[in-house]
XYZ file of C-alpha atoms in Angstrom:
544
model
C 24.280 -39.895 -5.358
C 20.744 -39.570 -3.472
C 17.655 -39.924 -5.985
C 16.691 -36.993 -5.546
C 19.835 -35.662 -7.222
C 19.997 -38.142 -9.261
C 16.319 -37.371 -10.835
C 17.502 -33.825 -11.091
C 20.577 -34.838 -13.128
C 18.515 -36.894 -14.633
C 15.446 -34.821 -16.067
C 18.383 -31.752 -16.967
C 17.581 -29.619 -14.459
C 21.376 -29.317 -13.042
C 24.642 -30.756 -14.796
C 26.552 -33.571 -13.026
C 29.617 -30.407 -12.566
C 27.237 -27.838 -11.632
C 25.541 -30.772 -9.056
C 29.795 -30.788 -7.826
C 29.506 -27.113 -7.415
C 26.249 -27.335 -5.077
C 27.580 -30.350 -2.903
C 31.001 -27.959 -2.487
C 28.930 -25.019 -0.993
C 26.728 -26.651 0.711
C 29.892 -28.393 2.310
C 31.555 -25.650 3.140
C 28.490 -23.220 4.615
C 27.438 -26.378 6.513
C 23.921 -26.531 5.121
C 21.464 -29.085 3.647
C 22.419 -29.387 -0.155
C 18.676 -28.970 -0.509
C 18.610 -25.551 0.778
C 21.444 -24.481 -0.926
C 20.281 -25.835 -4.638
C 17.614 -23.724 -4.666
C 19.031 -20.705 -2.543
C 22.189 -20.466 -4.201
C 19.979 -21.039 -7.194
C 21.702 -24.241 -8.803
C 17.993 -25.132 -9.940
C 15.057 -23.165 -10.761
C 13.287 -23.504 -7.043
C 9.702 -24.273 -8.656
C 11.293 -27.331 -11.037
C 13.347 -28.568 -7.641
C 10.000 -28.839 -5.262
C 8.037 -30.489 -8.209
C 10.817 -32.917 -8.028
C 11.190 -32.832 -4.368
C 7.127 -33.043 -3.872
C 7.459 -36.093 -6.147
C 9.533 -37.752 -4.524
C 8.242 -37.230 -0.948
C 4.362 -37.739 -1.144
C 4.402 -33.684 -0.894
C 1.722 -31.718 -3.386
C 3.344 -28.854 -5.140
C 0.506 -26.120 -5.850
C 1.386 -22.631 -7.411
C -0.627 -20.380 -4.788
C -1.604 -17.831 -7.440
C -3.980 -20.603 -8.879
C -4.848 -22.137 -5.583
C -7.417 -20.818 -3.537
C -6.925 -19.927 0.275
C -9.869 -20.250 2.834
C -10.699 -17.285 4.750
C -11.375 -19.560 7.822
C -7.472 -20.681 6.631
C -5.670 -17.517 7.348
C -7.760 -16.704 10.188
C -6.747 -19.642 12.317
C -2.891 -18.164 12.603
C -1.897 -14.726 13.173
C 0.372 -12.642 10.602
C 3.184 -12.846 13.140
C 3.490 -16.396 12.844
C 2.637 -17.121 8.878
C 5.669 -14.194 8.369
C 7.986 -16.146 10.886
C 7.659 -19.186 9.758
C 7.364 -17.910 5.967
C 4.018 -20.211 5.934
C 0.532 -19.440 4.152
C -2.253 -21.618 5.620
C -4.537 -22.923 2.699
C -7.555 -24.880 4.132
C -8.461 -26.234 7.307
C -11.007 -28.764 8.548
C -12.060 -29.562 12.138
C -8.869 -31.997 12.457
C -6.409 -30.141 10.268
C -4.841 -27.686 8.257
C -2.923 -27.416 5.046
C -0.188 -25.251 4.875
C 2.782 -23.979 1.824
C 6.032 -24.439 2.714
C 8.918 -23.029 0.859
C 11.283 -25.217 2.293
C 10.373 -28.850 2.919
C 13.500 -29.354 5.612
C 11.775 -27.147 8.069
C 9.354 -28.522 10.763
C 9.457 -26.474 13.052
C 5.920 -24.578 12.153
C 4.229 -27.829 11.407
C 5.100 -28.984 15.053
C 4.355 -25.355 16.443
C 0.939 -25.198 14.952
C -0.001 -29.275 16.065
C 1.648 -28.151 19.573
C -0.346 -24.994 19.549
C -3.636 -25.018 17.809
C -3.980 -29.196 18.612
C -4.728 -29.531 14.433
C -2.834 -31.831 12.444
C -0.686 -29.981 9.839
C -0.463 -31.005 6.502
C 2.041 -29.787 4.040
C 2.277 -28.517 0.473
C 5.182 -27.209 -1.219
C 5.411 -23.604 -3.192
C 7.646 -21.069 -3.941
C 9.116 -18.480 -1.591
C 7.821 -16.007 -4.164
C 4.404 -17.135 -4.033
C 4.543 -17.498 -0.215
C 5.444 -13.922 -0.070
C 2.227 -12.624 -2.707
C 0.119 -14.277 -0.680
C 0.764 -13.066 2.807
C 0.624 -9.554 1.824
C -2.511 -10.511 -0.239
C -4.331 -12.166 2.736
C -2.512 -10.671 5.696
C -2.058 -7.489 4.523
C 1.943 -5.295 3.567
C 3.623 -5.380 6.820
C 0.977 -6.882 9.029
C 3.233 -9.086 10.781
C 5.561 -6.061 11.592
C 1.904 -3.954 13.021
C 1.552 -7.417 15.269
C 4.658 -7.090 16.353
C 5.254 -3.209 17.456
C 1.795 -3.531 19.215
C 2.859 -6.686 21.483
C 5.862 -4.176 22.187
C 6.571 -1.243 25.062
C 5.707 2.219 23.368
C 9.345 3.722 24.850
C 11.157 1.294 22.242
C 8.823 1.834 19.751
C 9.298 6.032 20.094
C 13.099 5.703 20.089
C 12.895 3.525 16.771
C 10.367 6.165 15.003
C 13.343 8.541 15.936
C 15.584 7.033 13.876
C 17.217 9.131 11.078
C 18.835 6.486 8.788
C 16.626 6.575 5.620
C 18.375 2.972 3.526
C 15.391 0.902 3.360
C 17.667 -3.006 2.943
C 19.333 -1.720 6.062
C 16.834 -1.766 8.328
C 14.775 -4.516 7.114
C 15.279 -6.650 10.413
C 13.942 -4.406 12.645
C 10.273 -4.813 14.055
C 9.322 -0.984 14.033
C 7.226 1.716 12.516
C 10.635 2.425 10.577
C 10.046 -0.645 8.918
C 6.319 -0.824 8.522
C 6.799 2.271 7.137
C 9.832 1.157 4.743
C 7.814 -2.234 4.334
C 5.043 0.014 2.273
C 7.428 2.445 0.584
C 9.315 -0.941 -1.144
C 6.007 -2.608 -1.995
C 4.595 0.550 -3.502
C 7.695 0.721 -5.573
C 7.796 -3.501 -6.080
C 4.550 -2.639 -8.200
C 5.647 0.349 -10.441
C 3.282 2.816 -7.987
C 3.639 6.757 -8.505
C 2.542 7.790 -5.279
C 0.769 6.505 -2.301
C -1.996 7.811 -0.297
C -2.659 7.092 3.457
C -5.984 8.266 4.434
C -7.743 8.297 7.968
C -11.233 7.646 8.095
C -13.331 7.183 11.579
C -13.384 3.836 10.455
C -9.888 3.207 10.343
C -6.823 3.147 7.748
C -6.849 3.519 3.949
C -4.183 3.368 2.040
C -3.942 3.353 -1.796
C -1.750 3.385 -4.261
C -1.722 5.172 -8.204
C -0.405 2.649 -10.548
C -0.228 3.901 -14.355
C -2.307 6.476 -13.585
C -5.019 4.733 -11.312
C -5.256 4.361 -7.613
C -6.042 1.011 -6.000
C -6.230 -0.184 -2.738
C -3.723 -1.482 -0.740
C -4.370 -4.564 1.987
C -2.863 -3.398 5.094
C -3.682 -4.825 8.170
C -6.921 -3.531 10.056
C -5.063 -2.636 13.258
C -2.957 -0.033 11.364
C -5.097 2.489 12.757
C -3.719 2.194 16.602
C -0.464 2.767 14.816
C -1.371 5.983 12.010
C 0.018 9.003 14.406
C 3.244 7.096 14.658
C 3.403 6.512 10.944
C 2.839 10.024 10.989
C 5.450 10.904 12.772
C 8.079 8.496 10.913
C 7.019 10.025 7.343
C 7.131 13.649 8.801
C 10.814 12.854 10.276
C 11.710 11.609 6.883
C 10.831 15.021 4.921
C 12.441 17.442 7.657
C 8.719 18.196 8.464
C 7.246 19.493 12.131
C 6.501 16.498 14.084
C 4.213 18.381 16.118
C 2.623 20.331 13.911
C -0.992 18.745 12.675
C -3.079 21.707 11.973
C -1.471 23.346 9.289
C -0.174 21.839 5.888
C 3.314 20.768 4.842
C 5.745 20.020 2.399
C 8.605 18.202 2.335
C 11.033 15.806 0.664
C 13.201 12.622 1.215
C 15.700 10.246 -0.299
C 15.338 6.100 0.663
C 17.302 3.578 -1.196
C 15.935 0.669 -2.212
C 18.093 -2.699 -3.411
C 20.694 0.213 -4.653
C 18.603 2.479 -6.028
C 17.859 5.871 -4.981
C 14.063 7.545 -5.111
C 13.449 10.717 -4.183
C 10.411 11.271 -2.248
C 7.534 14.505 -2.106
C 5.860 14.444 1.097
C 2.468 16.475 1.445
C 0.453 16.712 4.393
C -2.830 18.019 5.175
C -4.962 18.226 8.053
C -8.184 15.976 7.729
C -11.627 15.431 9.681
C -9.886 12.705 11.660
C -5.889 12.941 11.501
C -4.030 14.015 9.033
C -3.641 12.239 5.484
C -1.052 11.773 3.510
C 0.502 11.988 -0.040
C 4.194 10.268 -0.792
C 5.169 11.366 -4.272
C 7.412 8.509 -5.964
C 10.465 9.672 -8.334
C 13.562 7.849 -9.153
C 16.268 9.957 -8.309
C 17.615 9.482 -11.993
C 16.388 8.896 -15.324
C 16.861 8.887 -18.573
C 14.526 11.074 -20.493
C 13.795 9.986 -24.422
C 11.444 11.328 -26.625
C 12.024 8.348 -28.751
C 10.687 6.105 -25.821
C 7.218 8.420 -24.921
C 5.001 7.073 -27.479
C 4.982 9.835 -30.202
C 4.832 8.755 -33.792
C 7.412 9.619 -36.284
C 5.655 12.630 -38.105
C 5.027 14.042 -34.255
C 8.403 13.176 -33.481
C 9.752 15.490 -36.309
C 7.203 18.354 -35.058
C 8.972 17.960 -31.857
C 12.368 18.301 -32.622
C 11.972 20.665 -35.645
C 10.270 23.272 -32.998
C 12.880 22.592 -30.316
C 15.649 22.807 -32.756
C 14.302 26.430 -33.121
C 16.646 29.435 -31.636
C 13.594 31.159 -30.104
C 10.125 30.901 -29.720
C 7.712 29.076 -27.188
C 6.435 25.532 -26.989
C 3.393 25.057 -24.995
C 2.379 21.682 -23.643
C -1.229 21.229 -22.565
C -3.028 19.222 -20.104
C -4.213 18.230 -16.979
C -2.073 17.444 -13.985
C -0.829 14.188 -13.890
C -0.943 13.821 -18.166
C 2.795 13.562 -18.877
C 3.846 17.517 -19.705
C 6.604 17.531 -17.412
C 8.364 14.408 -18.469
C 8.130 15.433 -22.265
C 9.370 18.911 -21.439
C 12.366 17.163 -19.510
C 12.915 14.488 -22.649
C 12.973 17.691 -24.665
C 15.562 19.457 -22.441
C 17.568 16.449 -22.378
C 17.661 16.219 -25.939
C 18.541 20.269 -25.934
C 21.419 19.654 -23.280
C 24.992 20.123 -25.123
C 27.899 22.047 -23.577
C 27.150 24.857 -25.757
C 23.771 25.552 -24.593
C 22.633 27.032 -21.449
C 19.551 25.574 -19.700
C 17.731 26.822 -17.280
C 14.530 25.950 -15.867
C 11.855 27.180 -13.261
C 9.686 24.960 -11.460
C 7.495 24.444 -8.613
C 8.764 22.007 -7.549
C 12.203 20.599 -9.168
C 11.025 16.609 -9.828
C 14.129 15.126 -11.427
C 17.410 16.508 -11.536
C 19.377 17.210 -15.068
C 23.228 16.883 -14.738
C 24.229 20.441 -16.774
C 21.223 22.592 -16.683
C 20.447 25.182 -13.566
C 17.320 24.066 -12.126
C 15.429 26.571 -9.912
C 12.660 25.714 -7.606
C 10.277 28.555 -6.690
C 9.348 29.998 -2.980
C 6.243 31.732 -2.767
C 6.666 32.253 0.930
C 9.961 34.469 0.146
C 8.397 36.246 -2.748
C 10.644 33.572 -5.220
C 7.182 33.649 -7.925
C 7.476 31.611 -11.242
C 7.466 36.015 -12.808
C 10.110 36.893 -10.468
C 12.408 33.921 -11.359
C 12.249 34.367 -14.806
C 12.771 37.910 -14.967
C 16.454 37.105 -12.954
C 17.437 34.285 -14.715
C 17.584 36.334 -18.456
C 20.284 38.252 -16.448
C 22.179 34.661 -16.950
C 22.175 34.686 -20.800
C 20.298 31.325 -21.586
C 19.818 29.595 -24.851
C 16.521 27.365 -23.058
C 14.283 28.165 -20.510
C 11.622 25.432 -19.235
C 8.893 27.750 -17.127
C 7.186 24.981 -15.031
C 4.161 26.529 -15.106
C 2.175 29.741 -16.541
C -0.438 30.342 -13.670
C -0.492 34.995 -14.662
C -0.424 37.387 -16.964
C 2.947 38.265 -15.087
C 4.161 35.189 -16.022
C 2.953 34.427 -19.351
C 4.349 37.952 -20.686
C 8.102 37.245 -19.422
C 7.787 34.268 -21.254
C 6.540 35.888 -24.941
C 9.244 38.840 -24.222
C 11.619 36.454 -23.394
C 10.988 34.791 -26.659
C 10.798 37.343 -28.807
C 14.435 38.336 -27.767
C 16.085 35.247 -29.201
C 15.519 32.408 -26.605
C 13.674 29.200 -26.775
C 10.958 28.695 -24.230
C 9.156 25.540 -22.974
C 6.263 25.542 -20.724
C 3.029 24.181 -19.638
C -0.995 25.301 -19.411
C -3.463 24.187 -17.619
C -6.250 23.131 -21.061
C -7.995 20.571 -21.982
C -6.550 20.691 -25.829
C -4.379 22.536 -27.797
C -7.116 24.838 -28.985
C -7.844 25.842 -25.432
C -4.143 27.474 -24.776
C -4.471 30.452 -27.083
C -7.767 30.973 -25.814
C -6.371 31.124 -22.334
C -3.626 33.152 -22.538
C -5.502 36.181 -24.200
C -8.344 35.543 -21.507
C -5.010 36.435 -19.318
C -4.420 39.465 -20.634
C -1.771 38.744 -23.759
C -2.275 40.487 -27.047
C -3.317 38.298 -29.449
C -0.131 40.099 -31.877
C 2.386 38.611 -29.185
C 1.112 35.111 -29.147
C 1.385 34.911 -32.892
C 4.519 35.993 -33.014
C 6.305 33.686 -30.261
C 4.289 30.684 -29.395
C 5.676 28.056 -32.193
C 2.756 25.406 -31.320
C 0.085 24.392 -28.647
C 0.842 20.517 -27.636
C -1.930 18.735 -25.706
C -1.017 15.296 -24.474
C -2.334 12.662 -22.284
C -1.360 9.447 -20.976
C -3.059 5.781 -21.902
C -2.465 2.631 -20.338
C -0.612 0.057 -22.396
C -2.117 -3.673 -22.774
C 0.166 -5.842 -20.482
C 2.586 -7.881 -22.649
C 2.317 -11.120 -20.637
C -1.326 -11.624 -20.782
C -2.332 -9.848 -23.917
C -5.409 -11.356 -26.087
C -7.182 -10.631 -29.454
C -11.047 -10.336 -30.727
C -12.655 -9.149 -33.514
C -15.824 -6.476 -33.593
C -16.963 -6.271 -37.026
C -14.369 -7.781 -38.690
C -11.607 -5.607 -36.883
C -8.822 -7.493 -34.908
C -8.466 -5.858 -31.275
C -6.211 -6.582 -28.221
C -6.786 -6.407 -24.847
C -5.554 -7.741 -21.518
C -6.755 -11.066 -19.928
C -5.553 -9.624 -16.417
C -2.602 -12.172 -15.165
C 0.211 -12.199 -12.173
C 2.482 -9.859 -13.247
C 0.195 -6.764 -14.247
C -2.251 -7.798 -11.039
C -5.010 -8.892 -13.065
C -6.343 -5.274 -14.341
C -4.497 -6.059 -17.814
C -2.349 -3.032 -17.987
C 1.485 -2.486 -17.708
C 2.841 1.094 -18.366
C 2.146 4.143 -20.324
C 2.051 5.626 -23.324
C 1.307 9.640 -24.888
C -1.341 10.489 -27.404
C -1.078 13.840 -28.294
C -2.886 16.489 -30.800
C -0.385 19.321 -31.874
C -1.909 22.954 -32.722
C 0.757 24.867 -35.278
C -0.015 28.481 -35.898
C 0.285 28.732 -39.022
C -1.555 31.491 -40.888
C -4.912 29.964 -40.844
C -4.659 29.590 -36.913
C -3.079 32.827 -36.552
C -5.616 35.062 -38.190
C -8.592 33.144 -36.197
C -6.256 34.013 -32.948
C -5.638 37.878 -34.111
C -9.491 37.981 -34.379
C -9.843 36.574 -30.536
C -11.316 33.530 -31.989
C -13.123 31.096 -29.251
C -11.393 27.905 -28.344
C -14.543 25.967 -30.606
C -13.766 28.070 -33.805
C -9.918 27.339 -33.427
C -10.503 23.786 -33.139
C -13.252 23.160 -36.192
C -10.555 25.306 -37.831
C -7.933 22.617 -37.329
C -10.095 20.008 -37.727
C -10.469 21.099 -41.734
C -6.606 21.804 -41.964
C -6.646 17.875 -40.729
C -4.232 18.664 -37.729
C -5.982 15.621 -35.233
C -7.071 15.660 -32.323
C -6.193 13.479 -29.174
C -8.774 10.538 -29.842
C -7.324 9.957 -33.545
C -3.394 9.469 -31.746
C -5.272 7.307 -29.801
C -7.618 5.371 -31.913
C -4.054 4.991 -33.940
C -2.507 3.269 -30.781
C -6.056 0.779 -30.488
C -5.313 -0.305 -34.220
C -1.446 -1.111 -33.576
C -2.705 -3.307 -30.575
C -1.132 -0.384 -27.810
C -4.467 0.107 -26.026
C -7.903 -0.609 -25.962
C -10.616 1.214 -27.023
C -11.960 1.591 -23.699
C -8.770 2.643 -22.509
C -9.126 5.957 -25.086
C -12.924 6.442 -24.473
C -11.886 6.710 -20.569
C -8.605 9.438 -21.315
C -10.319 11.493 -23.301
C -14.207 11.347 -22.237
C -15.431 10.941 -25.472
């Protein structure tokens, strides 16, 4: 037994029979028993290097804590770092420090000394890190732009043309397939929504929205040479006109991703200086749970006792991008038994629901949110789920359709739930019909949720609040997820004789405010209290 197996039997960090188990594989794949400890994972790979460092003269540094010198990662190109899975850390006029993940391999050591004439020294971190911190310094996919551009163009235009969408698959090609791919799996690495790729006359941008916010992305700066063939690759992906870059378009797609499938919403518009792009981000499944949204239990029980209801209308406020679609899906999903009928009407479909008839609309062929709905009462439903009411059209389908016995869900376009009565008689509906069918007015945003890992208390005036250090795993800006506040509107008779008298929006809401129905800020200064959110969190979602 070596010592360095030894210490690591030793210090508990493998068994003497799991140490058997290593020295078998490694055996029989012909490989150092090194390697295969920590890629087979016998031993935790950051505990083995400590070890391994210790025992060699090697310094083990965690390159999240360590910092790397600009003049560093300059000296080698991305090409070479991502070859030789290397990040240069500081360099002097005689050498340079580099992390390697595996201490076996010389080969980049004697490369760069050949190369460069520096003498290399090493330091030991984990493949993990090694990966962070090329994409941090380097940029997603550099290496991959390096490559294509030290390519011929013909190779590179046959590999754009390539129609097979699985993401793993094609990982080992050097292409704008990959590239491409390469920013797609990132994006979805970190929890991102969508991602925007915007051309500037100074070059690239791309940025991503992560719980609700976009940041920017570190690509490399010669991304730009490369944008129209991007371009091209995305609008090959969505079924989209390759050719076409004056006029807008729409499209979709479906990658998988370490066996999962996401179904992506392509949008393209023509810009000052190329075209920019918008790459929607949806799983192509999920599981929808009112229970898991964020709602409280007395909101909870407003929820289902209204969509428990055989008929009437459930309105869910807010601005694009605040959650109403996935709470009228969790609501659907709750509604979907064999002996209902669901059907829904949307522009466009985002998830799919196994047992309900989902209908996306086509304004091109005269398929309108009011012309849907009007054909699909021909099908007898129990639900309907309107996407969207834009028109008067729409919005008086909707109150006939409830007042004949179904249940409708839908969405407006207000700020709160005050605003949506107001709205829909400034469309044209009679104040009579609203009371009648529309059950409640729901508005509803979505607040970012104080990251678990690096979560921290203090006290203003005596109050205990929590907040987010910023760490690793929630890339320092203290967040990690979402959560609804929301402010429900009943009409009861108080709110229905203020909206028979065409009441303004402000007299509806001091009106609720003295029947003590909340508002937004009070869901959410409920959330601050049990430690959810922070207060400036609140302040920023509902511009107080």
């Amino acid at each position: 037994m070596s010592t360095l197996t030894e210490t690591l039997v030793s210090e508990g960090l493998i068994t003497p029979e799991r140490l058997i188990e290593a020295e078998a594989a490694a055996s029989a794949a012909y490989s150092p028993l090194a390697s295969v400890l920590v890629q087979q994972r016998f031993v935790d790979e950051g505990a083995f290097l400590e070890v391994y460092g210790r025992l060699h003269g090697l310094e083990f540094v965690s390159l999240r804590e360590t910092p790397i010198e600009a003049s560093a990662a300059r000296s080698i190109s991305a090409k070479l770092a991502a070859h030789y899975h290397i990040v240069p850390i500081r360099l002097s006029s005689r050498s340079l420090t580099i992390a390697v993940s595996d201490p076996l391999d010389l080969r980049a050591a004697e490369d760069i000394e050949t190369n460069l004439s520096l003498r290399v020294e090493r330091v030991l971190a984990c493949r993990s890190d090694i990966e962070d911190a090329l994409q941090r310094h380097y940029g997603v996919g550099a290496d991959t732009v390096e490559r294509i551009l030290a390519r011929s163009p013909e190779r590179e235009a046959e590999e754009i043309a390539s129609d097979s969408l699985d993401i793993e698959q094609q990982a080992s090609d050097a292409s704008v397939v990959k590239l491409v791919n390469q920013l797609l799996k990132d994006a979805i690495k970190d929890r991102a929504t969508d991602i925007h790729f915007e051309v500037h006359r100074s070059g690239v941008v791309v940025r991503r929205r992560i719980d609700g916010v976009l940041y920017d992305t570190n690509v490399s700066d010669r991304m730009s040479s490369l944008y129209p063939s991007i371009v091209s690759r995305i609008k090959l992906m969505a079924g989209l006109n390759i050719v076409e870059r004056r006029l807008p378009q729409d499209g979709r797609a479906r990658v998988s991703i370490e066996s999962r499938n996401f179904d992506l919403r392509v949008s393209i518009v023509p810009a000052m200086h190329g075209e920019d792009i918008v790459i929607r981000i949806l799983p192509s499944s999920m599981i929808f749970d009112l229970g898991e949204l964020g709602f409280n239990k007395e909101q909870l029980g407003m929820l289902n006792g209204m969509i428990s209801s055989p008929h009437g209308i459930l309105f869910v406020t807010g601005p694009t991008g605040s959650g109403k679609s996935t709470t009228l899906y969790a609501c659907m999903s709750r509604l979907n038994t064999r002996e209902r009928k669901i059907i829904t009407i949307e522009d466009p479909v985002e998830y799919e629901l196994r047992g309900i008839t989902q209908t996306q609309i086509n304004t091109k062929i005269g398929l309108t949110f009011s012309h849907a709905l009007r054909s699909m009462l021909r099908h007898d439903p129990d639900v309907m789920m309107v996407g969207e009411v834009r028109d008067r059209e729409t919005a008086e389908i909707a109150v006939q359709t409830a007042m004949t016995g179904h249940l409708v869900l839908s969405t407006l376009h207000t700020n709160d739930a005050a605003g949506g009565a107001a709205r829909l008689i400034d469309m044209g509906i009679d104040p009579y019909l609203i009371t009648s069918t529309v059950q409640a007015f729901m508005a509803q945003r979505l607040v970012r949720t104080i990251c678990p890992s690096c979560r921290e208390s203090y006290h203003v005036d005596e109050r205990t609040l929590y907040r987010g250090k910023g760490c690793d795993r929630c890339n320092k800006c203290g967040f990690w997820g979402r959560v609804a506040i929301c402010e429900f509107l009943t009409l009861n008779d108080e709110i229905s004789e203020l909206i028979l008298s065409k009441a303004s929006a402000h007299q509806i809401r001091e009106r609720a405010d003295e029947l003590d129905m909340g508002r937004l800020i009070d869901d959410g200064w409920a959330k601050v209290e049990q430690g959810l959110t922070t207060v400036e969190e609140i302040m920023r979602v509902t511009a107080v």
